[in-house]
Coordinates of N, CA and C in Angstrom, one line a residue:
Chain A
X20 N 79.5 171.5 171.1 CA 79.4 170.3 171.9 C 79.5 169.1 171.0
X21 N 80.6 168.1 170.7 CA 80.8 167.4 170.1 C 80.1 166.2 170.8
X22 N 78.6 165.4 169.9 CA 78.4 164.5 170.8 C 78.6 163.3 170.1
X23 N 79.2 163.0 169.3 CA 80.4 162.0 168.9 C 82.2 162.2 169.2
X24 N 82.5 161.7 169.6 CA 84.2 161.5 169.9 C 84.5 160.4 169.6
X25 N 85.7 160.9 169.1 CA 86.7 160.0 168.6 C 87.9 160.4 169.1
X26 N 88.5 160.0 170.4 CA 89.3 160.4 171.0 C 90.8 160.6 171.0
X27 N 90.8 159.3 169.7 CA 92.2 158.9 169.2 C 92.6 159.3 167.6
X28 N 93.5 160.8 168.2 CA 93.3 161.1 166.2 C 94.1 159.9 165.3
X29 N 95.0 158.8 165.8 CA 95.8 158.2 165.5 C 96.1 157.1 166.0
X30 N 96.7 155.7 165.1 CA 96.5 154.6 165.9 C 97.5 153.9 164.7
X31 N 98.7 153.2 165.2 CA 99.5 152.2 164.4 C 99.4 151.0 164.8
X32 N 99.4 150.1 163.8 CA 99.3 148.9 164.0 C 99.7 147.8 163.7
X33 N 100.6 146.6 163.8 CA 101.1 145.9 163.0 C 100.8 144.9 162.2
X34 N 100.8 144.9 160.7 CA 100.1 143.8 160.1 C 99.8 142.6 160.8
X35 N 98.4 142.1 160.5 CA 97.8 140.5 160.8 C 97.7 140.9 162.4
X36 N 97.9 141.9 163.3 CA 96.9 142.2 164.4 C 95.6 142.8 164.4
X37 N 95.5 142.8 165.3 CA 94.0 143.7 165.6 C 93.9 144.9 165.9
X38 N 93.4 145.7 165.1 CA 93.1 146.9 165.0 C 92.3 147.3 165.8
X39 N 92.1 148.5 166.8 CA 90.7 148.9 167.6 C 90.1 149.9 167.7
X40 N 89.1 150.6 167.0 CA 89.1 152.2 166.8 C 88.1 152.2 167.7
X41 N 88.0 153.5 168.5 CA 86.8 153.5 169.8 C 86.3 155.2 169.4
X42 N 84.5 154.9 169.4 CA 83.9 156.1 169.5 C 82.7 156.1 170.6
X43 N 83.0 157.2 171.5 CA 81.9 157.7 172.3 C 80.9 158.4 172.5
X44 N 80.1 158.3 172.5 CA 78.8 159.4 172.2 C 77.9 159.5 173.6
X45 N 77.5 161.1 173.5 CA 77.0 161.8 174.9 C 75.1 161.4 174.4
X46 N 74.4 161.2 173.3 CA 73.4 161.2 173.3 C 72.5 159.6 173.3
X47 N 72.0 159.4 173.9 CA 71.0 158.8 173.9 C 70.0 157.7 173.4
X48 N 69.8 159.0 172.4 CA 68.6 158.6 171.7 C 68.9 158.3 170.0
X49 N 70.1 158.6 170.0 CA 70.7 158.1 168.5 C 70.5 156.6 168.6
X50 N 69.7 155.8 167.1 CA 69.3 154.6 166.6 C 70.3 154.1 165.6
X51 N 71.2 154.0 165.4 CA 71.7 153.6 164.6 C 73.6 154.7 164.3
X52 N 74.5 153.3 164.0 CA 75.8 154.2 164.0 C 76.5 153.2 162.8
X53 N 77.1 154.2 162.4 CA 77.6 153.6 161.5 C 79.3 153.7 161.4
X54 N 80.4 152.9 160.8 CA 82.1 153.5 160.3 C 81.8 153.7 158.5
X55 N 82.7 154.7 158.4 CA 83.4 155.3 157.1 C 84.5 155.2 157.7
X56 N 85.0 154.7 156.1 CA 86.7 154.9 155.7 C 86.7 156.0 154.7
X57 N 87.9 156.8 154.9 CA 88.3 157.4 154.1 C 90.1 157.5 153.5
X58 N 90.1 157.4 152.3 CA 91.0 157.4 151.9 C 91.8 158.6 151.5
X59 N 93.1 159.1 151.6 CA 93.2 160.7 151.1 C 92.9 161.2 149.8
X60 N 92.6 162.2 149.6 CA 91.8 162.6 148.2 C 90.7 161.7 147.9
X61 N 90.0 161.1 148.5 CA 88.8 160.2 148.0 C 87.6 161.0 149.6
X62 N 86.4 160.4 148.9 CA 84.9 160.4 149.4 C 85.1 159.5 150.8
X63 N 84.5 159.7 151.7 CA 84.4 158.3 152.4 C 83.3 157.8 151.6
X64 N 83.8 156.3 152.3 CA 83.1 155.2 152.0 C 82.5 154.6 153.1
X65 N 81.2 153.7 152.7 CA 80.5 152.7 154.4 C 81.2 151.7 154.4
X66 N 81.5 151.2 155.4 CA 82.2 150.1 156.1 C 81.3 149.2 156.6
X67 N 80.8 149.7 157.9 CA 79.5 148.7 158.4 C 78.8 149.6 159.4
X68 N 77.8 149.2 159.5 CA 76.4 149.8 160.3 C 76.1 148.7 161.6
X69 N 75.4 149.5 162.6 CA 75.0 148.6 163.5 C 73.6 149.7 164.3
X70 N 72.6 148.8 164.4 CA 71.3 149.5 164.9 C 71.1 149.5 166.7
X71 N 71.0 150.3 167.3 CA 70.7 150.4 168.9 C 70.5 149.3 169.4
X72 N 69.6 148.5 168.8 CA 69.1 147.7 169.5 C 69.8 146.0 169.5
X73 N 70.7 146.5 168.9 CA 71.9 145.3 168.5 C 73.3 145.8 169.4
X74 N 74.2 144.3 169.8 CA 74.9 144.7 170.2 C 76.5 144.5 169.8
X75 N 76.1 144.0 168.7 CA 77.3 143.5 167.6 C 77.0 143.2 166.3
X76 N 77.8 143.7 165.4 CA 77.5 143.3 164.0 C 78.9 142.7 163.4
X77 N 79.0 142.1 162.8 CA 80.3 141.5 161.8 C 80.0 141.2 160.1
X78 N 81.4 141.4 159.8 CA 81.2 141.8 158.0 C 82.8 141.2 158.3
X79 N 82.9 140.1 157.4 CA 84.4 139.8 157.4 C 85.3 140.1 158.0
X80 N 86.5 140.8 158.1 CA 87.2 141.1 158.9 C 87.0 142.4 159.6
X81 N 85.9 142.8 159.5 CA 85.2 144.2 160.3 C 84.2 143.9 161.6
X82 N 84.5 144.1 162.4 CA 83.6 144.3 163.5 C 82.8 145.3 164.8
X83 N 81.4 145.5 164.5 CA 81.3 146.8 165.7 C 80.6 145.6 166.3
X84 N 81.2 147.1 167.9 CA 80.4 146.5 168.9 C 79.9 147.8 169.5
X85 N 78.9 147.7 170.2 CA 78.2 148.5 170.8 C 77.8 148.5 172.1
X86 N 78.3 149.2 173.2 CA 77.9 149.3 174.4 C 77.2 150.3 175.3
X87 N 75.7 150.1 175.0 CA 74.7 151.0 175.0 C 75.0 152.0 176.4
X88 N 74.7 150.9 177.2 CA 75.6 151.5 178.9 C 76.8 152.6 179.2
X89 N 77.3 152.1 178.0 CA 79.0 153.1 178.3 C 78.7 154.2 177.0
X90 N 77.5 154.0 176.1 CA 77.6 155.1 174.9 C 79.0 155.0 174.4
X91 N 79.4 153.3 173.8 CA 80.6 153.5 173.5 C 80.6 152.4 172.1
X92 N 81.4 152.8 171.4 CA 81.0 152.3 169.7 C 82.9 151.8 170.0
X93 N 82.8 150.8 169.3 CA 84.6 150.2 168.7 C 84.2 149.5 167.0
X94 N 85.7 149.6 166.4 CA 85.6 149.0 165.5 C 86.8 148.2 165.5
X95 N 86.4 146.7 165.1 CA 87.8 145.6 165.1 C 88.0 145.1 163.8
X96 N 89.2 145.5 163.7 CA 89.6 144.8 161.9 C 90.5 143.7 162.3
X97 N 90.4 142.9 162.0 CA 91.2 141.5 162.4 C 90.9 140.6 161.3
X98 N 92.0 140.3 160.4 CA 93.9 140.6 160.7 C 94.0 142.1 160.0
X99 N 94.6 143.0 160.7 CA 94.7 144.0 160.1 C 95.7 144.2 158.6
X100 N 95.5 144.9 158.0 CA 96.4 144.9 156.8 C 96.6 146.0 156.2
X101 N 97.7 146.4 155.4 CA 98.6 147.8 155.3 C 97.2 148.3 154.4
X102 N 96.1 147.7 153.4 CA 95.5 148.5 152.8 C 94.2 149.1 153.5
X103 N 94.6 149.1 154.9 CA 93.4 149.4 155.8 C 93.9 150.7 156.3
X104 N 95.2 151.0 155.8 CA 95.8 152.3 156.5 C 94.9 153.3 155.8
X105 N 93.9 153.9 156.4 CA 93.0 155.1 156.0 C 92.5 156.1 157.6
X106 N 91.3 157.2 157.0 CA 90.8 158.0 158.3 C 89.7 157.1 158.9
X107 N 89.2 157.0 159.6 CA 87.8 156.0 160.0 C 87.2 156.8 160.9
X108 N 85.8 157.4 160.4 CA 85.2 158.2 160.9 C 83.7 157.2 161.6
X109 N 83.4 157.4 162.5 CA 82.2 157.0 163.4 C 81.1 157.9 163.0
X110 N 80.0 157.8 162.9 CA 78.7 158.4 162.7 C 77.4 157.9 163.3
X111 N 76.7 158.5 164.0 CA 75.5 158.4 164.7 C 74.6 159.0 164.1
X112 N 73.3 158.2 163.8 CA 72.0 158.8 163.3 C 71.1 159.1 164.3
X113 N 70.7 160.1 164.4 CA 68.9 160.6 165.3 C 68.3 161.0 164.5
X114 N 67.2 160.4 165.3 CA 65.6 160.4 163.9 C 65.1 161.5 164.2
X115 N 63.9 161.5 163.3 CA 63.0 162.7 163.3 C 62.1 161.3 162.7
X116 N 61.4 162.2 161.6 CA 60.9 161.8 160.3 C 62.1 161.4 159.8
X117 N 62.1 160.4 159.0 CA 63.1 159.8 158.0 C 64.0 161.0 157.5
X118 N 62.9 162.0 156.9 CA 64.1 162.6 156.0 C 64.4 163.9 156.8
X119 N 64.6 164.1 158.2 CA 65.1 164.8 158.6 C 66.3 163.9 160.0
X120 N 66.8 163.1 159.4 CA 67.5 162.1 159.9 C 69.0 163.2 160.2
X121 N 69.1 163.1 161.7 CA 71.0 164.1 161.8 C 71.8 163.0 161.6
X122 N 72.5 162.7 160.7 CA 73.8 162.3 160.9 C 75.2 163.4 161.5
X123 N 75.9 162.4 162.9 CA 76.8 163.1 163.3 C 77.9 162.4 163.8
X124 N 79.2 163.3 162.7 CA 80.2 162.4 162.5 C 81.3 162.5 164.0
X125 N 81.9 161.5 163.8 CA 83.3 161.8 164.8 C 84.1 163.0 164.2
X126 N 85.3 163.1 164.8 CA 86.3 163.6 164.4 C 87.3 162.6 163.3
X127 N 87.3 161.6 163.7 CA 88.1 160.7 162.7 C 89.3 159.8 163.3
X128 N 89.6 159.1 163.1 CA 91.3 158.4 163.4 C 92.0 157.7 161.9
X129 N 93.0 157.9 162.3 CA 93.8 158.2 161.5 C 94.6 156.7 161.8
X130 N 94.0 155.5 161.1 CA 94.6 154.0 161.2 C 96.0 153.8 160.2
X131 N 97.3 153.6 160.8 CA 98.3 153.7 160.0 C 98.6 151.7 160.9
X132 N 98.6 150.4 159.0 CA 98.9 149.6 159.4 C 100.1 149.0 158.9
X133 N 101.1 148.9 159.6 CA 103.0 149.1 159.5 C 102.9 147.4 158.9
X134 N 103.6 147.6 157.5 CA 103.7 146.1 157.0 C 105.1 145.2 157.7
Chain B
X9 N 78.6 153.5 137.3 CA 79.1 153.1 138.1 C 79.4 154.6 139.1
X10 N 78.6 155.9 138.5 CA 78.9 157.1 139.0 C 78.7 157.1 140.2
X11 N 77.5 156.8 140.7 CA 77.3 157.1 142.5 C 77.2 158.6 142.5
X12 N 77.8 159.4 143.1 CA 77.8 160.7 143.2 C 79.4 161.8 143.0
X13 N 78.8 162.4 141.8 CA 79.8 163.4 141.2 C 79.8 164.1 141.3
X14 N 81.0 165.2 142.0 CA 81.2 166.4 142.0 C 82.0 167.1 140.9
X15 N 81.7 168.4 140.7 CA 83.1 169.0 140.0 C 82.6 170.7 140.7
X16 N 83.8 171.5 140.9 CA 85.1 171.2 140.4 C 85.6 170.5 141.4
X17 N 87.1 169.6 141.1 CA 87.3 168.3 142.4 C 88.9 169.6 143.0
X18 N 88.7 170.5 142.4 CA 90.3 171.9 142.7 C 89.3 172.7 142.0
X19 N 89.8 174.2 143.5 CA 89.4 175.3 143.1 C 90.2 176.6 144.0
X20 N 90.8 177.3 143.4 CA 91.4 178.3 144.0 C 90.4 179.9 143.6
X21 N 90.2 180.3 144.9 CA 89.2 181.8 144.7 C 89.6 182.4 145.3
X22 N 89.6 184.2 145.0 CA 90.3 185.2 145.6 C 89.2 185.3 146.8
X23 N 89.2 185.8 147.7 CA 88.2 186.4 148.8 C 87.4 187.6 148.2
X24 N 85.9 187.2 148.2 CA 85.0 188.1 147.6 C 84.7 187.1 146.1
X25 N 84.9 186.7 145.8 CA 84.7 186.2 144.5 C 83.4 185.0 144.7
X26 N 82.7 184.5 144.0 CA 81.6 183.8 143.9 C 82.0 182.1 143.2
X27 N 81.2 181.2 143.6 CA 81.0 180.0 143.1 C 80.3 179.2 143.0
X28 N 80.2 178.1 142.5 CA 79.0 177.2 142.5 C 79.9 176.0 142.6
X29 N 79.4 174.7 143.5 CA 79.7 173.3 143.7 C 78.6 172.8 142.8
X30 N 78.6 172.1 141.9 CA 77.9 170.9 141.6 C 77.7 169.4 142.1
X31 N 77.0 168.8 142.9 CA 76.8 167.8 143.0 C 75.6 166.7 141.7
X32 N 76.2 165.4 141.7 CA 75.0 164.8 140.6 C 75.2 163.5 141.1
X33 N 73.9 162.6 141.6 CA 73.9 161.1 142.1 C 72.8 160.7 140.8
X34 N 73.4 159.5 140.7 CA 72.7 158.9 139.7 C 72.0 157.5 140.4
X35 N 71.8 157.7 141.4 CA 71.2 156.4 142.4 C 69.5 156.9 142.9
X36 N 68.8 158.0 142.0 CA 67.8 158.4 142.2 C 67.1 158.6 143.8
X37 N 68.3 159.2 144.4 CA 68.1 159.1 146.5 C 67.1 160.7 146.1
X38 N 66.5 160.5 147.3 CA 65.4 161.3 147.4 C 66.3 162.7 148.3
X39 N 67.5 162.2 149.5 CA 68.2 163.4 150.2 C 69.4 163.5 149.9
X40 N 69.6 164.6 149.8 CA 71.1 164.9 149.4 C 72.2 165.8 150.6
X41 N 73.2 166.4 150.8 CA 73.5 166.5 152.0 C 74.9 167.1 151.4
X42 N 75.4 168.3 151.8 CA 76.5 168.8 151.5 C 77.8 169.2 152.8
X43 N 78.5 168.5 152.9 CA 79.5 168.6 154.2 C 80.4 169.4 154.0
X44 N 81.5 169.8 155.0 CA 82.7 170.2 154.8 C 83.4 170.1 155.9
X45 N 84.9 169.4 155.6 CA 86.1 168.5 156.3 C 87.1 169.2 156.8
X46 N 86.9 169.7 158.0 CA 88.4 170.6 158.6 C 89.5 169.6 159.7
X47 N 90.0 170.1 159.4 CA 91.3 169.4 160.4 C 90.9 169.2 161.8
X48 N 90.5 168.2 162.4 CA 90.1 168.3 163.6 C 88.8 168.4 164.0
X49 N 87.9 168.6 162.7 CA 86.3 168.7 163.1 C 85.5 167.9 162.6
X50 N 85.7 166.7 161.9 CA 85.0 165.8 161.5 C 84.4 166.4 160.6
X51 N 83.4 166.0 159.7 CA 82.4 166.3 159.1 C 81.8 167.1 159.6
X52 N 80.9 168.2 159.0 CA 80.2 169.3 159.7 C 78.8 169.2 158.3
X53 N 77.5 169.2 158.6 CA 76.5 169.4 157.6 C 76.4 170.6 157.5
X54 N 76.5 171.4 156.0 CA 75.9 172.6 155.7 C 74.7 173.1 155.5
X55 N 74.2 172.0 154.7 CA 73.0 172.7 153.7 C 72.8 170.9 153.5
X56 N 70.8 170.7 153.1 CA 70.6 169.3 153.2 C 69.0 169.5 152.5
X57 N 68.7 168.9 151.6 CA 67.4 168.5 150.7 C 66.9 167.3 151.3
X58 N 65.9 167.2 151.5 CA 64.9 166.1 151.5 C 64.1 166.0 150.1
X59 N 64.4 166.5 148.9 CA 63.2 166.2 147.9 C 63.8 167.2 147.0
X60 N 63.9 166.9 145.8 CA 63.1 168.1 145.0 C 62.9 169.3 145.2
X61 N 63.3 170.6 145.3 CA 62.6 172.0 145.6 C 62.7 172.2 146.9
X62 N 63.4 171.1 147.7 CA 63.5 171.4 149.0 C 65.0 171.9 150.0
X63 N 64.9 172.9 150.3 CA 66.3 173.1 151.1 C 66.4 173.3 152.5
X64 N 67.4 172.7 153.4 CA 67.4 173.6 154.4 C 68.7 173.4 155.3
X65 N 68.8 174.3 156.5 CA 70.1 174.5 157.3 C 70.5 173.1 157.8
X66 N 71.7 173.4 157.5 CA 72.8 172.4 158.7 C 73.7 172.9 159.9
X67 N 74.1 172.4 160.0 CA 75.1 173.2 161.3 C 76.0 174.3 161.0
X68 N 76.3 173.8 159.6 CA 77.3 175.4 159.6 C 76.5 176.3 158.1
X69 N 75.3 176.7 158.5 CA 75.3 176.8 156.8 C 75.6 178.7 156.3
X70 N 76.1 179.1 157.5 CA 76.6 180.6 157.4 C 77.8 181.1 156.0
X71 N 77.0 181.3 155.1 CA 77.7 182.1 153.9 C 77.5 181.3 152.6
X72 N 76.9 180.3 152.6 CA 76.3 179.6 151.6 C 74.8 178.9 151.4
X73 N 74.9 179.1 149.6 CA 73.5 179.3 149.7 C 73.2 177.6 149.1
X74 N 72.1 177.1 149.2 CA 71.9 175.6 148.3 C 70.6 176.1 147.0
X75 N 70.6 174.8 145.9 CA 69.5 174.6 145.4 C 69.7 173.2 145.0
X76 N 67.9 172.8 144.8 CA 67.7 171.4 144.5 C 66.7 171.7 143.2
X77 N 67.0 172.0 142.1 CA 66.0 172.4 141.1 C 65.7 171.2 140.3
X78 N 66.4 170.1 140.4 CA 66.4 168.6 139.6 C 66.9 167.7 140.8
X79 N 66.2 166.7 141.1 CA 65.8 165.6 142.0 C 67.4 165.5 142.2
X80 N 68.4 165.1 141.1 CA 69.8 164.5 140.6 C 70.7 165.4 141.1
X81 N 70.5 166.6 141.0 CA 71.4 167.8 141.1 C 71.1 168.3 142.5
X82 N 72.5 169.0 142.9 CA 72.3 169.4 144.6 C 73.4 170.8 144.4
X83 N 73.6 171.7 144.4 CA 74.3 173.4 144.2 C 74.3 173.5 144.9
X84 N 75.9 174.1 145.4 CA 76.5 174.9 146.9 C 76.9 176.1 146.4
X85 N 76.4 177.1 146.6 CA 76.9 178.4 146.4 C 77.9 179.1 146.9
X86 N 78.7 179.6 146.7 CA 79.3 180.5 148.0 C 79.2 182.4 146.9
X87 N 78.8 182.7 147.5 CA 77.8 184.0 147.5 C 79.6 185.4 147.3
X88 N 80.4 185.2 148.1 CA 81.2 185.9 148.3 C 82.5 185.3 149.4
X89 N 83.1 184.1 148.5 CA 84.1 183.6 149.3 C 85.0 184.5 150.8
X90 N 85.2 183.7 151.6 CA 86.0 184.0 152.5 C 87.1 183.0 153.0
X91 N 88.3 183.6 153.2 CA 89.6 182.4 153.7 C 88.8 181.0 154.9
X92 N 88.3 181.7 155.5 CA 87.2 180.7 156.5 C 86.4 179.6 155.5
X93 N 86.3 179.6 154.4 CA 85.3 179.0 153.5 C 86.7 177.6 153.0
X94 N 87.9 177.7 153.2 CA 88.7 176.8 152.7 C 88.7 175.8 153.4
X95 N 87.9 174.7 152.4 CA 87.9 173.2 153.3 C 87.9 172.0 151.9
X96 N 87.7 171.3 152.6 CA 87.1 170.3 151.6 C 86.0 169.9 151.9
X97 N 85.2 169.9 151.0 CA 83.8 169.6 150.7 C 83.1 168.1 150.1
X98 N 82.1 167.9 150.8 CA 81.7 166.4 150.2 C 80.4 166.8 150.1
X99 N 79.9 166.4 149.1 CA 78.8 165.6 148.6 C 78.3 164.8 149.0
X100 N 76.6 164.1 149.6 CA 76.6 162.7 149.7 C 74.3 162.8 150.0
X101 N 74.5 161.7 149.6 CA 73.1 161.2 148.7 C 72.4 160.1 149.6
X102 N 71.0 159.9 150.2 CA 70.9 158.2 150.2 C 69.3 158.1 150.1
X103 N 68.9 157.3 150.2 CA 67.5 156.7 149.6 C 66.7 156.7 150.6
X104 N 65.8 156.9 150.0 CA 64.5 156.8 151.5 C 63.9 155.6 152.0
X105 N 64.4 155.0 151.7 CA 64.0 153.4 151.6 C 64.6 152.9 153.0
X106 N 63.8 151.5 153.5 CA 64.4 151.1 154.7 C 65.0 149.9 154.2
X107 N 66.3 149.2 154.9 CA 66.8 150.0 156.3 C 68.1 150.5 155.0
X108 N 68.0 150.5 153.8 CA 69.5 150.6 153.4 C 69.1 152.4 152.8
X109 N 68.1 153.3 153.2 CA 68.5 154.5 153.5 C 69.2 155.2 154.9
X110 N 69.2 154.2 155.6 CA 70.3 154.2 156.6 C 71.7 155.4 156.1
X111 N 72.0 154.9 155.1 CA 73.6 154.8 154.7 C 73.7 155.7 153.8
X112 N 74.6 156.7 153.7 CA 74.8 158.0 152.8 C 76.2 157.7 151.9
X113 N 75.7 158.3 151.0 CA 77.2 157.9 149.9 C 77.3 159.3 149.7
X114 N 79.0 158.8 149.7 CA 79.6 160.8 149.2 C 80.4 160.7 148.1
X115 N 80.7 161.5 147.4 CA 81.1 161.9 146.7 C 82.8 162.2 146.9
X116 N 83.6 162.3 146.1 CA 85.0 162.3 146.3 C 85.8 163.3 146.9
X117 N 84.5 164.3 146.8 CA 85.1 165.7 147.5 C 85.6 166.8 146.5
X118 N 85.7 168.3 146.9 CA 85.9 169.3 146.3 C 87.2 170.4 146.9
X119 N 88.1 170.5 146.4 CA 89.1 170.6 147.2 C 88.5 172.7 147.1
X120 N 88.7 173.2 148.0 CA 88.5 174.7 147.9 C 89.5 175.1 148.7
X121 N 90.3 176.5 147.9 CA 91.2 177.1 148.5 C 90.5 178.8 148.5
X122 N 90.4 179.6 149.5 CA 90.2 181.1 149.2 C 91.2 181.8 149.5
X123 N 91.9 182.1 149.2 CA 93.0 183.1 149.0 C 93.0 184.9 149.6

């Protein structure tokens, strides 16, 4: 039971547009979500975070939004640019105790940005 | 500037054969967290420390074993490889601290092939 989706394994885009990667999640009670990029042969990396109780966060040309109602996560890169062509994985945290925190990733999308 | 280091980053093993992952974060994080990346499945958690001397299950942790014998250091075993065991593997570390234990850093990955 995948309760993160990422529906879109793939998405092209043309430079200095806007990019839109969309994740949906079936739970609830998850506090906090975060994007990774990943690059091939490399680790991911954090992009940006956003807490439940918020309904938008921005970091430069990165943007989530969060819509608690729809359990629906987006990320906007605007202006998009060919060194953004990476996987971009969505992640949901559910608490416990701190250190039994579940992180649970999407499946990924696969952002290809056409110069 | 290490963050968290794996080796081996390539490894080819016959089926039945034995191994060890090394993980090392030099960011003094109290949890550590060992993943693995299949085509289509996102991240999946194996095996996960909260501390020192502490181990325990993740979602897939069938055929591998962990240790945390130094705070720094995180071991993935695999006991008796199987072709099912071929993925890529991440590493990833984060602090207990609020709110920037939020956020997990991984490691660049370990490419495994079992043959």
């Amino acid at each position: 039971d995948q309760q993160v989706k990422q529906n879109s394994p793939s998405l092209s885009v043309q430079e200095g547009r806007i990019s839109i990667l969309n994740c949906d999640y079936t739970n609830s009670m998850f506090d906090y979500f975060l994007w990774y990029k990943k690059y091939p042969a490399e680790g991911p990396t954090f992009l940006i975070s956003i807490s439940s109780i918020k309904d938008k966060n921005e970091d430069g040309r990165f943007t989530v939004f969060l819509n608690k109602s729809a359990k629906h996560l987006s990320l906007h890169i605007v202006p998009s640019q060919p060194g953004d062509s990476a996987v971009y994985f969505c992640a949901a945290i559910t608490g416990g105790t701190s250190g039994t925190y579940k992180y649970i990733f999407g499946t990924g999308t696969r952002l290809k940005v056409l110069a | 500037n290490a963050g968290v280091t794996q080796t081996p980053k390539f490894r080819v093993l016959k089926t039945g054969q034995s191994m060890t992952l090394l993980c090392a974060q030099d960011m003094n994080h109290e949890y550590m967290y060992w993943y693995r990346q299949d085509p289509g499945m996102g991240l999946r958690l194996i095996h996960y420390s909260v501390g020192e001397g502490t181990t325990a299950k993740g979602e897939v942790p069938d055929g591998y074993n962990v240790s945390r014998l130094k705070k720094q250091n995180f071991l993935l075993g695999l006991e008796s490889a199987a072709p099912s065991q071929t993925s890529v593997y991440f590493c990833a570390s984060r602090s207990d601290r609020f709110p920037s234990g939020n956020t997990i850093y991984f490691g660049e990955g370990s490419w495994l092939t079992v043959v």
